mmCIF file of C-alpha atoms and ligand atoms in Angstrom:
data_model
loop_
_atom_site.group_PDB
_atom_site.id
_atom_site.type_symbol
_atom_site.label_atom_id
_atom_site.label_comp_id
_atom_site.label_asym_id
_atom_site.label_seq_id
_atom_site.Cartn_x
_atom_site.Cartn_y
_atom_site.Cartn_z
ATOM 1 C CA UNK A 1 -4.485 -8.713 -6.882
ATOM 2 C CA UNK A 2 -1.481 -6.816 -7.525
ATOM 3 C CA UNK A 3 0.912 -9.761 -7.913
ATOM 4 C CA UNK A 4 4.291 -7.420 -7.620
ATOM 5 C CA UNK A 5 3.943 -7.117 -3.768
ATOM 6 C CA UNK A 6 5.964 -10.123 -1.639
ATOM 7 C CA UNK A 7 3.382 -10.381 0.689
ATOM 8 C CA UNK A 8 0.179 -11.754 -1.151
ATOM 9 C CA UNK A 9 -2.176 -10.416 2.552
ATOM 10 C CA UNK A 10 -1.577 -7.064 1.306
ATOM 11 C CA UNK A 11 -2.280 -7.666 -2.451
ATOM 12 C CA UNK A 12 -5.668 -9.106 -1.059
ATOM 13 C CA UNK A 13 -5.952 -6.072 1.184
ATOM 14 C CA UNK A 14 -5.358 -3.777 -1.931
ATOM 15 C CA UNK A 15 -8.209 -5.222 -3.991
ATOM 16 C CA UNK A 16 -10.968 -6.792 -1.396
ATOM 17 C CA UNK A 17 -12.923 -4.191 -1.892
ATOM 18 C CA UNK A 18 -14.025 -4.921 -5.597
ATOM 19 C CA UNK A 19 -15.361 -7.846 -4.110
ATOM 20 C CA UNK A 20 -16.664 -6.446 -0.640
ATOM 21 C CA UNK A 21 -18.291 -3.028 -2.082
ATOM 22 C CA UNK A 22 -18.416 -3.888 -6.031
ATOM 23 C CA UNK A 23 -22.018 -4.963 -5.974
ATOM 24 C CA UNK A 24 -22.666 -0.901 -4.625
ATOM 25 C CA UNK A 25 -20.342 0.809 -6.798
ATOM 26 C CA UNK A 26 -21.482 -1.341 -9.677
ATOM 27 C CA UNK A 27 -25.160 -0.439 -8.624
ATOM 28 C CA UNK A 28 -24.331 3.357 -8.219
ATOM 29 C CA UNK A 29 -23.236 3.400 -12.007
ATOM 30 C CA UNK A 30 -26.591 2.017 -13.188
ATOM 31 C CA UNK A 31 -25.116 -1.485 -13.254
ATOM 32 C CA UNK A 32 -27.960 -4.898 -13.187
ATOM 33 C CA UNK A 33 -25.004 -7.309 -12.378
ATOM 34 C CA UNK A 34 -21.740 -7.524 -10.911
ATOM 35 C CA UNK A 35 -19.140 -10.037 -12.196
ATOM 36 C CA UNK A 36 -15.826 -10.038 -9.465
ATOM 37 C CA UNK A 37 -12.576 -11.475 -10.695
ATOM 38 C CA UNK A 38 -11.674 -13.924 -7.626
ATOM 39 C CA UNK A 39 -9.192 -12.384 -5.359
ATOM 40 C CA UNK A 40 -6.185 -15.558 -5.751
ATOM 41 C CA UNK A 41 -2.854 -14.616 -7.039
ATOM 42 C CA UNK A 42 -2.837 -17.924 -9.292
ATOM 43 C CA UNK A 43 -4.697 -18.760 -12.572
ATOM 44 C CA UNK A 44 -7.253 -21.558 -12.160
ATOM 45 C CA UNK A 45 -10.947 -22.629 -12.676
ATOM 46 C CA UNK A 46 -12.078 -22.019 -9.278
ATOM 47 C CA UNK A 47 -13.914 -19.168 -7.936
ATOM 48 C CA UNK A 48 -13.151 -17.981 -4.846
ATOM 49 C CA UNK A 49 -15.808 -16.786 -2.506
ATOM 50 C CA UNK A 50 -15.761 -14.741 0.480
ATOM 51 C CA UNK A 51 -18.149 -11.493 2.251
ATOM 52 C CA UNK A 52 -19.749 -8.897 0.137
ATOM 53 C CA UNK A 53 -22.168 -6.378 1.390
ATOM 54 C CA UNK A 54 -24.954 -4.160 -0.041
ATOM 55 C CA UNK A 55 -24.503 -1.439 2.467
ATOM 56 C CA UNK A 56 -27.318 0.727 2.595
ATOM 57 C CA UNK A 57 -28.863 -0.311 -0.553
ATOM 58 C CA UNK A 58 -32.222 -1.385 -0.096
ATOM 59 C CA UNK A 59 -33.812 -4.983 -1.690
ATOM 60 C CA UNK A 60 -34.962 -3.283 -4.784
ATOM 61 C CA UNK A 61 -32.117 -1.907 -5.142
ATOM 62 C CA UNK A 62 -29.498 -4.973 -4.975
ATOM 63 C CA UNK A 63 -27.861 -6.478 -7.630
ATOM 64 C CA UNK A 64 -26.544 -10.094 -8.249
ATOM 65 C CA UNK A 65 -23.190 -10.377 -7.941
ATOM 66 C CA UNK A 66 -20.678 -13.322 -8.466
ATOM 67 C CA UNK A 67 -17.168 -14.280 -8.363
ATOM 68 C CA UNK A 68 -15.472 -15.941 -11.178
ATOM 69 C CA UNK A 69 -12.208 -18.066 -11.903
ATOM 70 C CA UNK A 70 -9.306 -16.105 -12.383
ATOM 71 C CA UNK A 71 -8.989 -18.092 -16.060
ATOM 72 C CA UNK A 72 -12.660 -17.525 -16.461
ATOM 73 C CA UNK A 73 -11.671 -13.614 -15.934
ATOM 74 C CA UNK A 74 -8.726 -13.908 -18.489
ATOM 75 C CA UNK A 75 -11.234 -15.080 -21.507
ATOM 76 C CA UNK A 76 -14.100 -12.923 -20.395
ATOM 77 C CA UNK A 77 -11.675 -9.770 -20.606
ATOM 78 C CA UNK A 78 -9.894 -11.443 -24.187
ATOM 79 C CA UNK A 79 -13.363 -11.506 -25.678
ATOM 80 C CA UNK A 80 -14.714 -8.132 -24.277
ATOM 81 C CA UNK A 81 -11.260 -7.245 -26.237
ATOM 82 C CA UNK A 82 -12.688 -8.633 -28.982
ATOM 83 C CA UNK A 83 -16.227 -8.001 -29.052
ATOM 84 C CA UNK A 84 -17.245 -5.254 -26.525
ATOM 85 C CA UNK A 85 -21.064 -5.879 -27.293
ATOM 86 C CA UNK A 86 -20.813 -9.440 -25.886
ATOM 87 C CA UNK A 87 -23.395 -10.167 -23.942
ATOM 88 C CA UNK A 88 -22.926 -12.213 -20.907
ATOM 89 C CA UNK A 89 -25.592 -14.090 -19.076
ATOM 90 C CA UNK A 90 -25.330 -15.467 -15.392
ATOM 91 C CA UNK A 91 -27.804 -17.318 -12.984
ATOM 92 C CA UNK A 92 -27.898 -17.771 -9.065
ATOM 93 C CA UNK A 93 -29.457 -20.126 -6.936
ATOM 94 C CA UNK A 94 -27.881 -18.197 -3.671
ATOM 95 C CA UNK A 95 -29.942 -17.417 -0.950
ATOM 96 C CA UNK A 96 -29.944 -15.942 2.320
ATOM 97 C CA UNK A 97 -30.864 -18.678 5.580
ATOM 98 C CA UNK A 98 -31.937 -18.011 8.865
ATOM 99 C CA UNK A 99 -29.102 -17.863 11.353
ATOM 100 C CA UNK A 100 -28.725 -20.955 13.282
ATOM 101 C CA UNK A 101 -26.440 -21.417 16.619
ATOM 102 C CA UNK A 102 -22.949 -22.250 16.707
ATOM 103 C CA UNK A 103 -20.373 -22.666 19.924
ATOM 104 C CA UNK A 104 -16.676 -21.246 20.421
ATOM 105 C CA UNK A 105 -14.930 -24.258 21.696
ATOM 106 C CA UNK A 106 -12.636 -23.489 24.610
ATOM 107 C CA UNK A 107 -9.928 -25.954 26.288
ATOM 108 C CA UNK A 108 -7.480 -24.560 28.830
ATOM 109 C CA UNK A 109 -4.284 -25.750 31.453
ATOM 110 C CA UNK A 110 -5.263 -23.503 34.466
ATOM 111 C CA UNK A 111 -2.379 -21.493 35.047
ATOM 112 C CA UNK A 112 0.347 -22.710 38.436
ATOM 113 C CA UNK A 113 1.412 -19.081 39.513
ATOM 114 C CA UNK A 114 -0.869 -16.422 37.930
ATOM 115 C CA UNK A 115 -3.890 -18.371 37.155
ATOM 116 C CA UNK A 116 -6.137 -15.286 36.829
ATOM 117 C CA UNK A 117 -3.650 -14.119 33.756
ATOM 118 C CA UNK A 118 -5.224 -15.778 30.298
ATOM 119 C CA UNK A 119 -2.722 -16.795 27.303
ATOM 120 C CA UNK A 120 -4.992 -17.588 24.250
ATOM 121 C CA UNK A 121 -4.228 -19.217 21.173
ATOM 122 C CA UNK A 122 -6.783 -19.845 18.796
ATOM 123 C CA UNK A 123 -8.001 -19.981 15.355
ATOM 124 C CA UNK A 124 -11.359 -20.172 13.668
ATOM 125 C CA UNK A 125 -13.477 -23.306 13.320
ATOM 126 C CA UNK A 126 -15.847 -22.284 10.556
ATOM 127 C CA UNK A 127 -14.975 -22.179 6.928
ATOM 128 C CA UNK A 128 -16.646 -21.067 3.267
ATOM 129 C CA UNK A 129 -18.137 -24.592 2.782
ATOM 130 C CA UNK A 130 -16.961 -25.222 -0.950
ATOM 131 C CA UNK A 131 -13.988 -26.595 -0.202
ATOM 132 C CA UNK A 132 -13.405 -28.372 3.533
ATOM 133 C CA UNK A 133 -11.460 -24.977 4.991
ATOM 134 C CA UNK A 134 -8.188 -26.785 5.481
ATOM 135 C CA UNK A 135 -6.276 -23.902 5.340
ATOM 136 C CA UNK A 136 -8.667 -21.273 6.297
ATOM 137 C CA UNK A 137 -8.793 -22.452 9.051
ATOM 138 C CA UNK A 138 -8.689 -26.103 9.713
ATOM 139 C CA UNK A 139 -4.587 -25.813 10.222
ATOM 140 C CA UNK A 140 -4.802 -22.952 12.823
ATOM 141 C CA UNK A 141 -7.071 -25.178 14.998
ATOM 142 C CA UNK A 142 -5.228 -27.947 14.977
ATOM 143 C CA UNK A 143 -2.239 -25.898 15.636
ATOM 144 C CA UNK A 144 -3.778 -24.605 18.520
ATOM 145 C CA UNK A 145 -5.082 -27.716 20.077
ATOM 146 C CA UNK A 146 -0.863 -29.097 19.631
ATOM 147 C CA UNK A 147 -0.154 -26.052 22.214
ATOM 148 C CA UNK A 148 -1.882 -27.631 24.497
ATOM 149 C CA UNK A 149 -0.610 -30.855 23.690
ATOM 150 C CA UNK A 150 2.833 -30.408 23.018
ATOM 151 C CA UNK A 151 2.562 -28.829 26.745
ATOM 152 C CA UNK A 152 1.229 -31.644 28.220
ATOM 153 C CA UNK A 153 3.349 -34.003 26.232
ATOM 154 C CA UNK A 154 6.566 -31.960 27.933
ATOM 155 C CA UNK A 155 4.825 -32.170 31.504
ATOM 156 C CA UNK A 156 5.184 -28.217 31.274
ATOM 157 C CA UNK A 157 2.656 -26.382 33.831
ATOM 158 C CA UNK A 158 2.670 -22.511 32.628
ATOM 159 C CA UNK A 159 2.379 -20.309 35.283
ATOM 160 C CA UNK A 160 -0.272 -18.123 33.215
ATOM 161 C CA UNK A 161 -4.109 -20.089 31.938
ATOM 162 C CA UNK A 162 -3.057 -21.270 28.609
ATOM 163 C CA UNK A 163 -6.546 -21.534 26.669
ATOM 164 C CA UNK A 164 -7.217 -22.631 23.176
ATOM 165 C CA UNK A 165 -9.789 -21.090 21.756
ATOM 166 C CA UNK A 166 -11.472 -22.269 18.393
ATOM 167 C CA UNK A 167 -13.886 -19.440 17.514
ATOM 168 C CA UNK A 168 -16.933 -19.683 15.823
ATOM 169 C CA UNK A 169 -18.215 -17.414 12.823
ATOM 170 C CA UNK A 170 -15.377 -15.673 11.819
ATOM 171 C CA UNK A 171 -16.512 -15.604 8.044
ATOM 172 C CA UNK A 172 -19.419 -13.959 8.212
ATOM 173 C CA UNK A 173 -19.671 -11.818 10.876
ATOM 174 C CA UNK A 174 -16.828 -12.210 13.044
ATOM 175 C CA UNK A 175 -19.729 -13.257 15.950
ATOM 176 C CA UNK A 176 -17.375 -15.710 17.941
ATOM 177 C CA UNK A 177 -14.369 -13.737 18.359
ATOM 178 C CA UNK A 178 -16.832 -10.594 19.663
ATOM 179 C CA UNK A 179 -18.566 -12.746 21.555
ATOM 180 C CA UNK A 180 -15.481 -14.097 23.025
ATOM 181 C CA UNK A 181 -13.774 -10.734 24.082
ATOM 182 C CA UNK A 182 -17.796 -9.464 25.393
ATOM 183 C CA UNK A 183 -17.580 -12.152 28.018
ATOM 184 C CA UNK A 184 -14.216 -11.252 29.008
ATOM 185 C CA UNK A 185 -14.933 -8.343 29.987
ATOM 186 C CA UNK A 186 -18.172 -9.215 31.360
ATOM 187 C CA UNK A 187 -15.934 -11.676 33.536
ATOM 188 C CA UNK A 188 -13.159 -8.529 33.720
ATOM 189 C CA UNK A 189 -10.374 -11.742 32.613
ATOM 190 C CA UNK A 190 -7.547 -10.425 32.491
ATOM 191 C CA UNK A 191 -6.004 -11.404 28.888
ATOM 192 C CA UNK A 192 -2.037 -11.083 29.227
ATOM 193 C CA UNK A 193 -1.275 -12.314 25.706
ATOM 194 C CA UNK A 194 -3.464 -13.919 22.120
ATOM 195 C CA UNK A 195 -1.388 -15.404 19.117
ATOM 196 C CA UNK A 196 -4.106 -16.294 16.109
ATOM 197 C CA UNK A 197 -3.249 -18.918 13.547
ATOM 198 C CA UNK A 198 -5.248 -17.894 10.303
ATOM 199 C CA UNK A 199 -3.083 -17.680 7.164
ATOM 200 C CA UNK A 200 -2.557 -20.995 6.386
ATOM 201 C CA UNK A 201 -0.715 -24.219 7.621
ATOM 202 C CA UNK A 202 2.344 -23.333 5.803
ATOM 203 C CA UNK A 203 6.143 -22.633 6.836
ATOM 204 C CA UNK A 204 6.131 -20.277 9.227
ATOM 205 C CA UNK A 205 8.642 -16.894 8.432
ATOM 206 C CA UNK A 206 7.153 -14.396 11.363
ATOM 207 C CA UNK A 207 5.314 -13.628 14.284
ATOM 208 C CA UNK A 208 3.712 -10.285 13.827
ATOM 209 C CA UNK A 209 2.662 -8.216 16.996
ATOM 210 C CA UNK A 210 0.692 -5.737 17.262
ATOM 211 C CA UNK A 211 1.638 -3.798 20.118
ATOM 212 C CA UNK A 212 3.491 -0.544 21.178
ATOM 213 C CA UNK A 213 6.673 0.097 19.575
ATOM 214 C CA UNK A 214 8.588 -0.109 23.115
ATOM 215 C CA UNK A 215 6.775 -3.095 23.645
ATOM 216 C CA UNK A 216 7.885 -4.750 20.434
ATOM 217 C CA UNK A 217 11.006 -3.482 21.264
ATOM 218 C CA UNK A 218 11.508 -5.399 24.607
ATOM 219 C CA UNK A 219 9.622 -8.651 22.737
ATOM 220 C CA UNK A 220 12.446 -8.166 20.114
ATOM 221 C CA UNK A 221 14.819 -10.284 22.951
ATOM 222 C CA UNK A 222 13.175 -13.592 21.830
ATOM 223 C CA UNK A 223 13.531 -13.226 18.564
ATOM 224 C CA UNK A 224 17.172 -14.846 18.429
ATOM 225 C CA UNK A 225 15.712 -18.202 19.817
ATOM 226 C CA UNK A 226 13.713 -18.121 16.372
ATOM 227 C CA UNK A 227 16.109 -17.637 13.773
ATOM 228 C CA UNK A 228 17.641 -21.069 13.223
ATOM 229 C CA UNK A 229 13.762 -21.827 12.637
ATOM 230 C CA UNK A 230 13.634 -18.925 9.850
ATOM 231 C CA UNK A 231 11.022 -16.936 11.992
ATOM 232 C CA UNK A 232 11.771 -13.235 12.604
ATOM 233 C CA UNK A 233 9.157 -10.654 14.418
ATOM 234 C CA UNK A 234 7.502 -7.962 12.836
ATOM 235 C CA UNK A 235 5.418 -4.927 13.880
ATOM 236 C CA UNK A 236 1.480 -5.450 12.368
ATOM 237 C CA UNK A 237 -1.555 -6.834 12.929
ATOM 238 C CA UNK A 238 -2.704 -9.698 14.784
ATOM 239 C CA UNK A 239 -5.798 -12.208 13.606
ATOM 240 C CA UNK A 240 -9.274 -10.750 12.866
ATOM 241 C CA UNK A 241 -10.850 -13.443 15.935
ATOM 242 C CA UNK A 242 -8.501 -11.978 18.654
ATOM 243 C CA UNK A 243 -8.634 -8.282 17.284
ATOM 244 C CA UNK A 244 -11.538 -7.778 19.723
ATOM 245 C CA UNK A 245 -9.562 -8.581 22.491
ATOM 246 C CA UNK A 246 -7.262 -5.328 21.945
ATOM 247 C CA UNK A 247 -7.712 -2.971 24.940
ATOM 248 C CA UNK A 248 -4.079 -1.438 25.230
ATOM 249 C CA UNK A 249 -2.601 -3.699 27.518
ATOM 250 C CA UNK A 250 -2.876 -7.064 26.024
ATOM 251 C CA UNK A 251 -0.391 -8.078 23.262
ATOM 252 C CA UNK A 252 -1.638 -9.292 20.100
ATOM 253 C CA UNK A 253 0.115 -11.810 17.623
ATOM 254 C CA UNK A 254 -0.163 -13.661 15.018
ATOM 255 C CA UNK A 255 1.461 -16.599 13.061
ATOM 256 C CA UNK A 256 2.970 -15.642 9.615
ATOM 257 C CA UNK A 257 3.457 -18.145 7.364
ATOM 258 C CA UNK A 258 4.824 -17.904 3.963
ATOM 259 C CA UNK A 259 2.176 -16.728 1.952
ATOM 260 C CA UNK A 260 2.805 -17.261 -1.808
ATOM 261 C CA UNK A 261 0.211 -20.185 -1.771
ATOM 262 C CA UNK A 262 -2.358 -18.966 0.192
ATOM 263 C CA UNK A 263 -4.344 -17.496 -2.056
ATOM 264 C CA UNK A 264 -4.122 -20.222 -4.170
ATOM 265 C CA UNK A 265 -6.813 -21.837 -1.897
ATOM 266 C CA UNK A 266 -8.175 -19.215 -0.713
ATOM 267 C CA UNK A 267 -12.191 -19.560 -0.216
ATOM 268 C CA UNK A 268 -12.577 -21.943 -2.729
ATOM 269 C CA UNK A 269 -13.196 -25.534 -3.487
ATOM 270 C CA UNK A 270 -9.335 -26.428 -3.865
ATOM 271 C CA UNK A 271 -8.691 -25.509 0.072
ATOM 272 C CA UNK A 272 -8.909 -29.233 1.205
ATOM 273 C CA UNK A 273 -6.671 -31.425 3.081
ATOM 274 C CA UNK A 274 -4.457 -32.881 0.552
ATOM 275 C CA UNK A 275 -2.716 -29.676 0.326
ATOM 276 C CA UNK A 276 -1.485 -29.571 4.384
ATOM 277 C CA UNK A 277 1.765 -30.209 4.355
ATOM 278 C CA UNK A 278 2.140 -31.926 7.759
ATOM 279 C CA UNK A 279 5.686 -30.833 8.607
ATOM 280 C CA UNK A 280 4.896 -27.622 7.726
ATOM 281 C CA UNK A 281 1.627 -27.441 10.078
ATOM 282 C CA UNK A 282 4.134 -29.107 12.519
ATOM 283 C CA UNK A 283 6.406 -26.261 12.497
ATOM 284 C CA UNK A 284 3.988 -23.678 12.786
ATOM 285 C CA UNK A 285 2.654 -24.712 16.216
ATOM 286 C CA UNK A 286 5.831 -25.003 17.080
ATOM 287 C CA UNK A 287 6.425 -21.729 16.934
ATOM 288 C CA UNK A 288 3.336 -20.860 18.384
ATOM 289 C CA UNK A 289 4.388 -23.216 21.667
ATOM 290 C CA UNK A 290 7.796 -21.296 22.127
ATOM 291 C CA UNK A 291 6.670 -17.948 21.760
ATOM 292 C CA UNK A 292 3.959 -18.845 24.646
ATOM 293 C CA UNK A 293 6.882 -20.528 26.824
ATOM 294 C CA UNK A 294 8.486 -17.671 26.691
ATOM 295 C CA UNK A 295 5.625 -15.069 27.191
ATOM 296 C CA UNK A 296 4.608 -17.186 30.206
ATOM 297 C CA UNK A 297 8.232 -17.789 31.759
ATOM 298 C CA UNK A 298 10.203 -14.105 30.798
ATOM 299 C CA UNK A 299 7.874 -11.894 29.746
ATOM 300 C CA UNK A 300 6.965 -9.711 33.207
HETATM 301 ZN ZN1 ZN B 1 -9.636 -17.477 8.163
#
């Protein structure tokens, strides 16, 4: 990862793809193995795991491939430096199982004045299972369930459907969130606004929309109600559960959260609860809750 950019999400989008598509360029070149440096921006013993594909390569024609520790990445380079003709050896036990079901969990307040308009904020409820997924994304479902609550809590009744939606299979195969926006249209809902919570449960610094640029301009109004919270808006993408959703009239967002430690726990065994800072996670669906009051109250 290409540890000179600010924002870490598009060092990770830079260099993804020796992950995603190294096993086929490796295979291309003759290669019988692929070894991936884990995509993290820190130095530590953990790999980090996360989708590759094979493409149109057939079985015979697959080869293992594996991510390694950052650190482990540092020596193996120092001692290719070293000895070029080191050979390395690696073993798997991965395997392939059948697909079993899983259920997008949905929780709504139906909506006083427009009930038929949808406002969803969501996040994903499975996880790479080496570490418990607090980050990625325990912290944007629980974010999205205090919506909800914080709602209730104030006695607020929106005027829009306010629905939570926890998606499942994001990870590997994005099956929830498609699922999600087939039956909306099979039920022609009419989605008025999705905010996604899936970079973390850190400090949040933006709300990124991805929308027209005269409707970011007219969205740019509510930004002033977020600066004493160190939030500003940005023109960009969304979150990948919601993306199916886009249809040119909804508005997409998503929660943007500082993102210098991200990748520190990124996919890998380290991403576990002791490192959610609750005020933090606090503050983030806080932000989430006022940029839905004010969708649903000024936004026409
Ligand atoms: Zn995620």
């Amino acid at each position: 990862m290409d540890v000179t950019l600010i924002n870490t999400f598009q060092a990770y989008g830079g260099s993804v793809n020796q992950r995603t598509q190294g096993a086929v360029e490796a295979a291309k070149l003759g290669a019988v193995g692929v070894i991936v440096r884990s995509m993290t921006t820190t130095l530590d013993n953990y790999p980090h795991t996360g989708s590759m594909y094979y493409d149109g390569l057939s079985l015979s024609q697959r080869i293992p491939a594996a991510a390694i520790s950052t650190n482990g990445a540092e020596l193996l380079s120092s001692m290719l430096s070293l000895n070029p003709k080191i050979k390395f050896f690696f073993r798997q036990n991965s395997r392939n199982f059948p697909d079993v079901l899983t259920h997008t969990v949905i929780g709504e307040i139906k909506g006083s004045e427009k009930p038929d308009e949808i406002i969803v904020v969501g996040g994903h409820l499975d996880s790479w299972d080496l570490g418990d997924g607090s980050h990625d994304d325990g912290a944007g479902i629980v974010q999205s369930m205090e919506v909800l609550r914080i709602f209730k809590s104030l006695n607020y009744l929106p005027k829009r459907t306010i629905r939570v939606v926890l998606f499942a299979n994001e990870e590997n195969g994005l099956r929830g969130g498609n699922k999600y926006a087939e039956v909306a249209k099979l039920k022609n809902e009419k989605h008025f606004f999705a905010i996604e919570s899936d970079a973390g449960g850190f400090t949040p610094r933006g709300i990124s929309f991805d929308t027209s640029d005269k409707e970011f301009k007219s969205l740019k109004k509510f930004e002033e109600y977020f600066n004493d919270y160190g939030v500003s808006f940005l023109q960009g993408g969304s979150g990948a559960d919601i993306g199916p959703l886009k249809d040119g009239n909804i508005i997409l967002a998503g929660l943007r959260p500082d993102p210098q430690r991200y990748f520190d726990y990124h996919h890998a065994a380290s991403d576990t609860f002791d490192k959610i800072n609750k005020r933090e996670l606090e503050l983030g669906a806080a932000a989430m809750a006022s940029i839905i009051y004010l969708m649903d109250n000024y936004k026409l």
